[in-house]
mmCIF file with all atom_site columns, C-alpha atoms in Angstrom:
data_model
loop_
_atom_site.group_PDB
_atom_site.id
_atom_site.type_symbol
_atom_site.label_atom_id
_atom_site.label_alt_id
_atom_site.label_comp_id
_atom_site.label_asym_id
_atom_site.label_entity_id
_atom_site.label_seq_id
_atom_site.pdbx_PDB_ins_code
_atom_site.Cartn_x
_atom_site.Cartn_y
_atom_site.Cartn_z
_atom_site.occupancy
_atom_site.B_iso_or_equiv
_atom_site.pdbx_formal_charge
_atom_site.auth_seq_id
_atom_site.auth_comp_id
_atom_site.auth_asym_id
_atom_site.auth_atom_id
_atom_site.pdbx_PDB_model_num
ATOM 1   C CA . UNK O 1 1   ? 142.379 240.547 116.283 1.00 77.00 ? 1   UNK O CA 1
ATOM 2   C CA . UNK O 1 2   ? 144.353 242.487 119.090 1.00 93.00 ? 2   UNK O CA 1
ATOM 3   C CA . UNK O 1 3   ? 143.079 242.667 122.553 1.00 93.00 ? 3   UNK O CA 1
ATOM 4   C CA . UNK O 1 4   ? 142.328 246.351 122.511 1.00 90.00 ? 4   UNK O CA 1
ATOM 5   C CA . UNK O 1 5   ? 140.498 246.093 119.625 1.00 92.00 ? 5   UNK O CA 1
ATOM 6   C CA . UNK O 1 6   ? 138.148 243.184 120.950 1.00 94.00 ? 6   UNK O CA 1
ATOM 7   C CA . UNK O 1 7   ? 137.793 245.462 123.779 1.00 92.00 ? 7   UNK O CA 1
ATOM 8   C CA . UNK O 1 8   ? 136.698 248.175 122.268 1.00 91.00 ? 8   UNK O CA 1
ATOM 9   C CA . UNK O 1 9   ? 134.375 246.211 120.163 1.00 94.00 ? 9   UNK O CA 1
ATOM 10  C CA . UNK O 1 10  ? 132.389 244.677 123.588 1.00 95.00 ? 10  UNK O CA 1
ATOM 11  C CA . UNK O 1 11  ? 131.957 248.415 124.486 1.00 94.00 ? 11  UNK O CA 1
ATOM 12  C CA . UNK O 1 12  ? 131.078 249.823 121.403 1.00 93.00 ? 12  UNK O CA 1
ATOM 13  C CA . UNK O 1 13  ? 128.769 246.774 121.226 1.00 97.00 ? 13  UNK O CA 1
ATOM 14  C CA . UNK O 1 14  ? 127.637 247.372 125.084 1.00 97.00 ? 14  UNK O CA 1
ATOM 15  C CA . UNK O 1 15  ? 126.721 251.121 124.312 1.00 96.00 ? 15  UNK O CA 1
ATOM 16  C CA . UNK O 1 16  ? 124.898 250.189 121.014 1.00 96.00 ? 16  UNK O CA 1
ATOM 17  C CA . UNK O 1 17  ? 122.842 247.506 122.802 1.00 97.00 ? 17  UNK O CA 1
ATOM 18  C CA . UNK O 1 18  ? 121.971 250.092 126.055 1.00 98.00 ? 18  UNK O CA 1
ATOM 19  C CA . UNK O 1 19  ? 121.103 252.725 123.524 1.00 97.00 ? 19  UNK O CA 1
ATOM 20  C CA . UNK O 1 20  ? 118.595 249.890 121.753 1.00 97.00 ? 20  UNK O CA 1
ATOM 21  C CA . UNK O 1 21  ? 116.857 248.994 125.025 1.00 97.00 ? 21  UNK O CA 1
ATOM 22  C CA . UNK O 1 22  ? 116.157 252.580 125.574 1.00 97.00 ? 22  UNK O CA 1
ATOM 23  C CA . UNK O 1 23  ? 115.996 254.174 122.685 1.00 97.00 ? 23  UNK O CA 1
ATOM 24  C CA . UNK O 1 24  ? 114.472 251.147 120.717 1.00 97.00 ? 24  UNK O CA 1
ATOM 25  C CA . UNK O 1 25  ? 111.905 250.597 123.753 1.00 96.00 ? 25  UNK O CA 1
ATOM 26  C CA . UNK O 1 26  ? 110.391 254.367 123.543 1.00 97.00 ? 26  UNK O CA 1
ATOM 27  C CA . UNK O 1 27  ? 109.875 253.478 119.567 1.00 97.00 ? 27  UNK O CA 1
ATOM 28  C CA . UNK O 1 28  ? 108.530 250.243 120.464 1.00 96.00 ? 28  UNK O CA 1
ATOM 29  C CA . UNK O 1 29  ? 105.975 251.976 122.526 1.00 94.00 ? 29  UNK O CA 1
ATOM 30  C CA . UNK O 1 30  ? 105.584 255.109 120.551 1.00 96.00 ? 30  UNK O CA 1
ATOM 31  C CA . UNK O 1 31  ? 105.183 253.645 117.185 1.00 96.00 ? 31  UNK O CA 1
ATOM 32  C CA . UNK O 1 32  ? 103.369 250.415 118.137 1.00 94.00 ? 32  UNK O CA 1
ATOM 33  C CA . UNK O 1 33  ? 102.044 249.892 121.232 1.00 92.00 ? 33  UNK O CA 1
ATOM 34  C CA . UNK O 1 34  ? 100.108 252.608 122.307 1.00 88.00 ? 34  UNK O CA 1
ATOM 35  C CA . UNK O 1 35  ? 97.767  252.775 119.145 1.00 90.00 ? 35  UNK O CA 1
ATOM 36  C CA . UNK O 1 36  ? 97.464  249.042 119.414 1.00 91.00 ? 36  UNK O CA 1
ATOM 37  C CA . UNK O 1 37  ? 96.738  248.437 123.185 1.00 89.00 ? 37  UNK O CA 1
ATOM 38  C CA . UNK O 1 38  ? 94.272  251.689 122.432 1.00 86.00 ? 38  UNK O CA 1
ATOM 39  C CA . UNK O 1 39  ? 92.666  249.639 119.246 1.00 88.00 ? 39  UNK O CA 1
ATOM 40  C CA . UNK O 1 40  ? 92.313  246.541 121.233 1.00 88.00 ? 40  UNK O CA 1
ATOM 41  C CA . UNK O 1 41  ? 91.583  247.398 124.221 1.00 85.00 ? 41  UNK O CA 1
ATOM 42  C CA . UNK O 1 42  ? 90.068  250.834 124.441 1.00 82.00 ? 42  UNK O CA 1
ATOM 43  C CA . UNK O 1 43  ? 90.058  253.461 127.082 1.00 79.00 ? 43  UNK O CA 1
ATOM 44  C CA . UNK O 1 44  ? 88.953  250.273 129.416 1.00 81.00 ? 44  UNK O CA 1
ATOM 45  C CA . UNK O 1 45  ? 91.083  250.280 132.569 1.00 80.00 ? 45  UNK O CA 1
ATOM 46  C CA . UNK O 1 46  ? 93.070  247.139 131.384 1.00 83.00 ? 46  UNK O CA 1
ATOM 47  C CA . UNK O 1 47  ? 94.232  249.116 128.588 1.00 83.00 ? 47  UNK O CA 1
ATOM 48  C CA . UNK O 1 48  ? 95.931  251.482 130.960 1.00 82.00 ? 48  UNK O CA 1
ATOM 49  C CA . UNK O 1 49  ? 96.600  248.775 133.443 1.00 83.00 ? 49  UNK O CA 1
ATOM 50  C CA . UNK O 1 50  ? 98.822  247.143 130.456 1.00 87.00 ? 50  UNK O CA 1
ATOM 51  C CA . UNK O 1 51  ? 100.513 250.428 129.455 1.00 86.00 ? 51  UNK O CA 1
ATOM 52  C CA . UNK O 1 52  ? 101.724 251.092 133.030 1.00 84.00 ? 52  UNK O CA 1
ATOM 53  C CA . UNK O 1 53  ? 102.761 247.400 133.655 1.00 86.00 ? 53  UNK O CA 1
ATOM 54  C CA . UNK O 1 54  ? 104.674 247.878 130.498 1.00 90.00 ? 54  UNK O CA 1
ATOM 55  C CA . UNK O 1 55  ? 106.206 251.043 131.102 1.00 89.00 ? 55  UNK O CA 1
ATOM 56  C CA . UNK O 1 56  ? 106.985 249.800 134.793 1.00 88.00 ? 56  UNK O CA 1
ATOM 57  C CA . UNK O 1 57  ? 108.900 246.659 133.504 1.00 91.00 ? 57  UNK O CA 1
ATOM 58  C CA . UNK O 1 58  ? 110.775 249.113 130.823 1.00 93.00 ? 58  UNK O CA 1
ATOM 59  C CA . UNK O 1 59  ? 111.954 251.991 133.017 1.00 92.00 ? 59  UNK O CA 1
ATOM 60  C CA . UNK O 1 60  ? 113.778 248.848 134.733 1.00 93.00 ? 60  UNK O CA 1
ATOM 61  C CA . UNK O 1 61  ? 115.495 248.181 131.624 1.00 96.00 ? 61  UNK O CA 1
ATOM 62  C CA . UNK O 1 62  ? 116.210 251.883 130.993 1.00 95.00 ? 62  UNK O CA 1
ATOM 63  C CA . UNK O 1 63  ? 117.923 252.439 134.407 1.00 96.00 ? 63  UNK O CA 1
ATOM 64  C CA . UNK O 1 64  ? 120.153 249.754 133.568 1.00 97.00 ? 64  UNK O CA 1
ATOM 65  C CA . UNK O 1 65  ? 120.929 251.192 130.189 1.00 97.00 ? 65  UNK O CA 1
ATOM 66  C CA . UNK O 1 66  ? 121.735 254.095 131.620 1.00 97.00 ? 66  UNK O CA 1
ATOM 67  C CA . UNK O 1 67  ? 124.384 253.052 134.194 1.00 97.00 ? 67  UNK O CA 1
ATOM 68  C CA . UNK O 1 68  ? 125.797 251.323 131.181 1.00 97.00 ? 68  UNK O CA 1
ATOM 69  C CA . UNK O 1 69  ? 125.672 254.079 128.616 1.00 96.00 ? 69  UNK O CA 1
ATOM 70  C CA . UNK O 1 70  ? 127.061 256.176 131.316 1.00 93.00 ? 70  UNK O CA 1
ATOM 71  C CA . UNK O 1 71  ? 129.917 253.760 132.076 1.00 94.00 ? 71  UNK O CA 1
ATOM 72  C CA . UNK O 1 72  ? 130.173 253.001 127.836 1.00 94.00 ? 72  UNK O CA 1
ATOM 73  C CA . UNK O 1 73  ? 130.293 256.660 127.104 1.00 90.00 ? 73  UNK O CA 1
ATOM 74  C CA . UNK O 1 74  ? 133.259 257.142 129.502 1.00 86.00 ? 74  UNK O CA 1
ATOM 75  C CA . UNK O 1 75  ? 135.432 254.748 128.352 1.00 88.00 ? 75  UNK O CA 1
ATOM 76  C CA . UNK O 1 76  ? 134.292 255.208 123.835 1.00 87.00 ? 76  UNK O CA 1
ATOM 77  C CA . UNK O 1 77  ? 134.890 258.916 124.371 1.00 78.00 ? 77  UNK O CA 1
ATOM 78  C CA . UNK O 1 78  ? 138.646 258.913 125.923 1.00 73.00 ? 78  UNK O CA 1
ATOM 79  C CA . UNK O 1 79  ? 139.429 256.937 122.983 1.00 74.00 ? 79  UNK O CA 1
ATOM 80  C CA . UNK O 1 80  ? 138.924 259.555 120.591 1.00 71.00 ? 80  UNK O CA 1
ATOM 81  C CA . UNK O 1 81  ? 141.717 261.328 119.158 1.00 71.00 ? 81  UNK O CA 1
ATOM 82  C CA . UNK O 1 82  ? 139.833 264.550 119.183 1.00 77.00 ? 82  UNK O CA 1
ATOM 83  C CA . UNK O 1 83  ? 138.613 263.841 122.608 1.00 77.00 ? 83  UNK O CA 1
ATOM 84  C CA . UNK O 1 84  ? 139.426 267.037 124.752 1.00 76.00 ? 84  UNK O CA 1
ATOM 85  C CA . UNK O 1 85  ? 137.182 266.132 127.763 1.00 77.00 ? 85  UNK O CA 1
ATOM 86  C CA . UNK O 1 86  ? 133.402 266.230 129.526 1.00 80.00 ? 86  UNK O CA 1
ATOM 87  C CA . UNK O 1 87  ? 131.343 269.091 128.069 1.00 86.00 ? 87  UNK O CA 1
ATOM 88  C CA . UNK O 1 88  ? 133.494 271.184 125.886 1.00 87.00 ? 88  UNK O CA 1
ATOM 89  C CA . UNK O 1 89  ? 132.586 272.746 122.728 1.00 92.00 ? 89  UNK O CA 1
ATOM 90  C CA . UNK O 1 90  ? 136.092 273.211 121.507 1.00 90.00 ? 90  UNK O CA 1
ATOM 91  C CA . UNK O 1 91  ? 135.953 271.563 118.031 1.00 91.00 ? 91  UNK O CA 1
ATOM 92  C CA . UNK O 1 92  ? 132.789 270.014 116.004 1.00 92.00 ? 92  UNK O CA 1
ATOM 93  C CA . UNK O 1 93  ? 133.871 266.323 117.933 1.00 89.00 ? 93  UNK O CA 1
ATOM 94  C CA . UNK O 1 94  ? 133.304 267.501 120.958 1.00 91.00 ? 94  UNK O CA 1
ATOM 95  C CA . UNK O 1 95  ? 130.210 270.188 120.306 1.00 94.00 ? 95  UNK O CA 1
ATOM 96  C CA . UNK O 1 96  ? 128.323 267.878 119.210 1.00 94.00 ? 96  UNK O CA 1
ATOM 97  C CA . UNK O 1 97  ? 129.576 265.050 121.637 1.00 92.00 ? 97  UNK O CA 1
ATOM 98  C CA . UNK O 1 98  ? 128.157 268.036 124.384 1.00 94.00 ? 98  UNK O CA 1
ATOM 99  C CA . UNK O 1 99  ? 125.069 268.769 122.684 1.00 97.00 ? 99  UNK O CA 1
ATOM 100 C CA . UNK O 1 100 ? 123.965 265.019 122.749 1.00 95.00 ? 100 UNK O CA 1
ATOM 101 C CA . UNK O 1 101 ? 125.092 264.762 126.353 1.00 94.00 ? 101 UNK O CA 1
ATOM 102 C CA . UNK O 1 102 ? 122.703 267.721 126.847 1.00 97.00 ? 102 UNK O CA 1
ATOM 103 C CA . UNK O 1 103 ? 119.800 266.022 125.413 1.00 98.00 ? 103 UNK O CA 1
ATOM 104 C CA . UNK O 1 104 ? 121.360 262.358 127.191 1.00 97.00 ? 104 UNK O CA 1
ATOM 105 C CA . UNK O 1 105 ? 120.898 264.460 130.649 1.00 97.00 ? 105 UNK O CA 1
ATOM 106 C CA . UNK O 1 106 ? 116.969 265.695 129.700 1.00 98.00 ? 106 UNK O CA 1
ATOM 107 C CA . UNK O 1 107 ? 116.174 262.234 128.918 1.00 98.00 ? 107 UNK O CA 1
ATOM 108 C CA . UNK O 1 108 ? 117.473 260.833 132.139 1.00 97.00 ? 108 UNK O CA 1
ATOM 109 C CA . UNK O 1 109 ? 115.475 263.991 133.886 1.00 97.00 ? 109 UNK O CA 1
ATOM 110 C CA . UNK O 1 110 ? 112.060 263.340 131.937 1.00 97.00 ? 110 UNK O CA 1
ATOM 111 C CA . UNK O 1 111 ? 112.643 259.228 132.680 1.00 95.00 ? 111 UNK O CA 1
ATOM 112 C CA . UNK O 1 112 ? 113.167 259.908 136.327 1.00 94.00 ? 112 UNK O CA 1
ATOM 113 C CA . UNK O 1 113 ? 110.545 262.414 136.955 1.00 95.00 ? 113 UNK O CA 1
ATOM 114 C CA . UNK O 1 114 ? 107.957 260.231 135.222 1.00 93.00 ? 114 UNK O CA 1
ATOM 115 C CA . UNK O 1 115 ? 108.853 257.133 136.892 1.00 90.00 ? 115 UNK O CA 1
ATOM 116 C CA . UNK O 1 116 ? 108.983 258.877 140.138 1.00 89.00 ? 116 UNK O CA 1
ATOM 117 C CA . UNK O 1 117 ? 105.144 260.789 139.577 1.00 88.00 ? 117 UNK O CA 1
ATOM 118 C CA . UNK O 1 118 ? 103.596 258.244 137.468 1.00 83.00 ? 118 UNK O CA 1
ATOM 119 C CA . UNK O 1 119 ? 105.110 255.051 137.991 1.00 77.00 ? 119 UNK O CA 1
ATOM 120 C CA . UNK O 1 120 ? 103.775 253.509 141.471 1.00 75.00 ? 120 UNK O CA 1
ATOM 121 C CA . UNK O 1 121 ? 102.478 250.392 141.047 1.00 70.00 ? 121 UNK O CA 1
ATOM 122 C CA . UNK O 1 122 ? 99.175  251.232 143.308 1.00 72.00 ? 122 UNK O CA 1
ATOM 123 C CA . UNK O 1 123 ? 98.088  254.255 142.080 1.00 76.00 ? 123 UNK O CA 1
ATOM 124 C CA . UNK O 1 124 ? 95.171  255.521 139.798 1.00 80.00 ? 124 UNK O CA 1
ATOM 125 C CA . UNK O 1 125 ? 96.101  257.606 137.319 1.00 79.00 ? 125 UNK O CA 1
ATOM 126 C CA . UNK O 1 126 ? 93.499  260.024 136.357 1.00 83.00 ? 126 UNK O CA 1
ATOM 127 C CA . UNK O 1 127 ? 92.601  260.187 132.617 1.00 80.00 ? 127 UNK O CA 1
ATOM 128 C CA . UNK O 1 128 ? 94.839  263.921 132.516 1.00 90.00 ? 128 UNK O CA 1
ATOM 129 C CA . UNK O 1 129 ? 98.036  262.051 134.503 1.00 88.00 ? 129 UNK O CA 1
ATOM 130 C CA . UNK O 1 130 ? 97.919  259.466 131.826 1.00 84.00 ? 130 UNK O CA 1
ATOM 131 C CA . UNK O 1 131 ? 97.568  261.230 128.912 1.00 88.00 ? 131 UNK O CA 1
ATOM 132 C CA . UNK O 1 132 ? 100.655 263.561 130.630 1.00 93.00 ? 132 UNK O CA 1
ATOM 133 C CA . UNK O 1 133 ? 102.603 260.490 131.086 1.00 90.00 ? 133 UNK O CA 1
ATOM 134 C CA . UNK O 1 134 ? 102.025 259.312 127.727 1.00 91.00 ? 134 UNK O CA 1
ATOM 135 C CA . UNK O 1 135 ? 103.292 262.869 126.712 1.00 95.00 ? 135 UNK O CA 1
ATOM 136 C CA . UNK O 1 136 ? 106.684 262.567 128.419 1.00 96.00 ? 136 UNK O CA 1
ATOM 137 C CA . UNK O 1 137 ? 106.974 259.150 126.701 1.00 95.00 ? 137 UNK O CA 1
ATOM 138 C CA . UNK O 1 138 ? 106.553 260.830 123.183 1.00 96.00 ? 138 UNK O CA 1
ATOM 139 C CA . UNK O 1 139 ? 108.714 263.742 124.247 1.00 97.00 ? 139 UNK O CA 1
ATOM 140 C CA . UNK O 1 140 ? 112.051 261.436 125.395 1.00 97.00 ? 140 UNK O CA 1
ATOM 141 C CA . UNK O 1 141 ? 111.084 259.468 121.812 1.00 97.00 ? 141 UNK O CA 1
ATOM 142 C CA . UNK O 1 142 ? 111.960 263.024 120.513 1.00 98.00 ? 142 UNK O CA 1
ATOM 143 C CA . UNK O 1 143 ? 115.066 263.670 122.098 1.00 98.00 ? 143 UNK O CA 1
ATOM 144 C CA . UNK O 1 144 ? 115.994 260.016 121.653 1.00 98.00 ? 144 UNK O CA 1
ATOM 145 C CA . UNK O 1 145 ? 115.608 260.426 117.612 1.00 98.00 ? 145 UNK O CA 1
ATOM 146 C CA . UNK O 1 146 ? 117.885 263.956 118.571 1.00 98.00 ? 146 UNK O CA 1
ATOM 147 C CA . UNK O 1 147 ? 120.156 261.674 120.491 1.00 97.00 ? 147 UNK O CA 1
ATOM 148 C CA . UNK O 1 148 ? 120.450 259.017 117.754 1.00 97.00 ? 148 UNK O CA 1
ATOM 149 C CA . UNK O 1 149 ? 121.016 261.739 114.674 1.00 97.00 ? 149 UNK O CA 1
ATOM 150 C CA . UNK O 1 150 ? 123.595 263.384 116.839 1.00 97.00 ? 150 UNK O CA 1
ATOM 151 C CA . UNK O 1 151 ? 125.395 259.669 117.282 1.00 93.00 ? 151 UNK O CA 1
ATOM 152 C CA . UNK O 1 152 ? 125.185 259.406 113.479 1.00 95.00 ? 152 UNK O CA 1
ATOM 153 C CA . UNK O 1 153 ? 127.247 262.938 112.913 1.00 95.00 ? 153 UNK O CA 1
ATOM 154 C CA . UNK O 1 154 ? 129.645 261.373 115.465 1.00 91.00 ? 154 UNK O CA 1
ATOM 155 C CA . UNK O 1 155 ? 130.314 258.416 113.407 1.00 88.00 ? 155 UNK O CA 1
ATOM 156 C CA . UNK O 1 156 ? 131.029 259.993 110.555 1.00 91.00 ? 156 UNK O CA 1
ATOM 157 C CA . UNK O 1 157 ? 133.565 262.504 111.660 1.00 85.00 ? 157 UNK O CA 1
#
């Protein structure tokens, strides 16, 4: 195997791993964890204790994956022969390549904004900033699934 093909490899497996942790983690929480910690547990105030330890430790993980997706991204997209450069919509490549960036950025907006409002490791939330928080979760889950479909186009182009 050539060098520059065992490079691109550890970044296409880099990116694929980020997208995972983040992607993979909203799922995780979407899917399973909420209805579970909310069967187990209740509306008791360990149950949302748990949640927001959870979320906490995750939104570590997802700031991470995003310095690497970011840094990923750069380097996977260059390579393309159909590459023409950072938001263009010059040819289906990079529309689409756009679009998901698009949807990439909202994520990264939603993440921050609820880390920033709902994230502090001292503070109450009521049972209206929870649910809210919660909400934002489900919604970057969305985009996520929008971001994944959009990655599956890619690959087949």
């Amino acid at each position: 195997m050539a060098t520059q093909q065992l490079i691109k490899g550890v970044i296409r497996f880099l990116h694929d791993f980020f997208t995972v942790v983040w992607i993979g983690g909203l799922a995780f929480m979407v899917l399973t964890m909420f209805s579970s910690i909310k069967k187990v547990l209740g509306k008791d105030p360990q149950a949302q204790g748990l949640m927001k330890a959870i979320t906490r430790r995750h939104s570590i993980w997802v700031y991470i994956s995003i310095i690497g997706l970011f840094v990923t991204g750069l380097l996977m997209g260059r390579s393309h022969p159909e590459y023409l450069g950072f938001m263009r919509f010059d040819n289906l490549y990079t529309t689409l390549t756009s679009v998901k960036h698009i949807l990439t950025l909202v994520m990264i907006v939603v993440a921050l904004f609820r880390s920033l409002s709902f994230g502090k490791k001292d503070v109450e939330l009521s049972p209206k900033q929870n649910k809210f928080s919660m909400m934002l979760i489900i919604i970057n889950f969305i985009f996520g699934l929008a971001v994944l479909f959009l990655s599956g186009l890619l690959a087949a182009i």
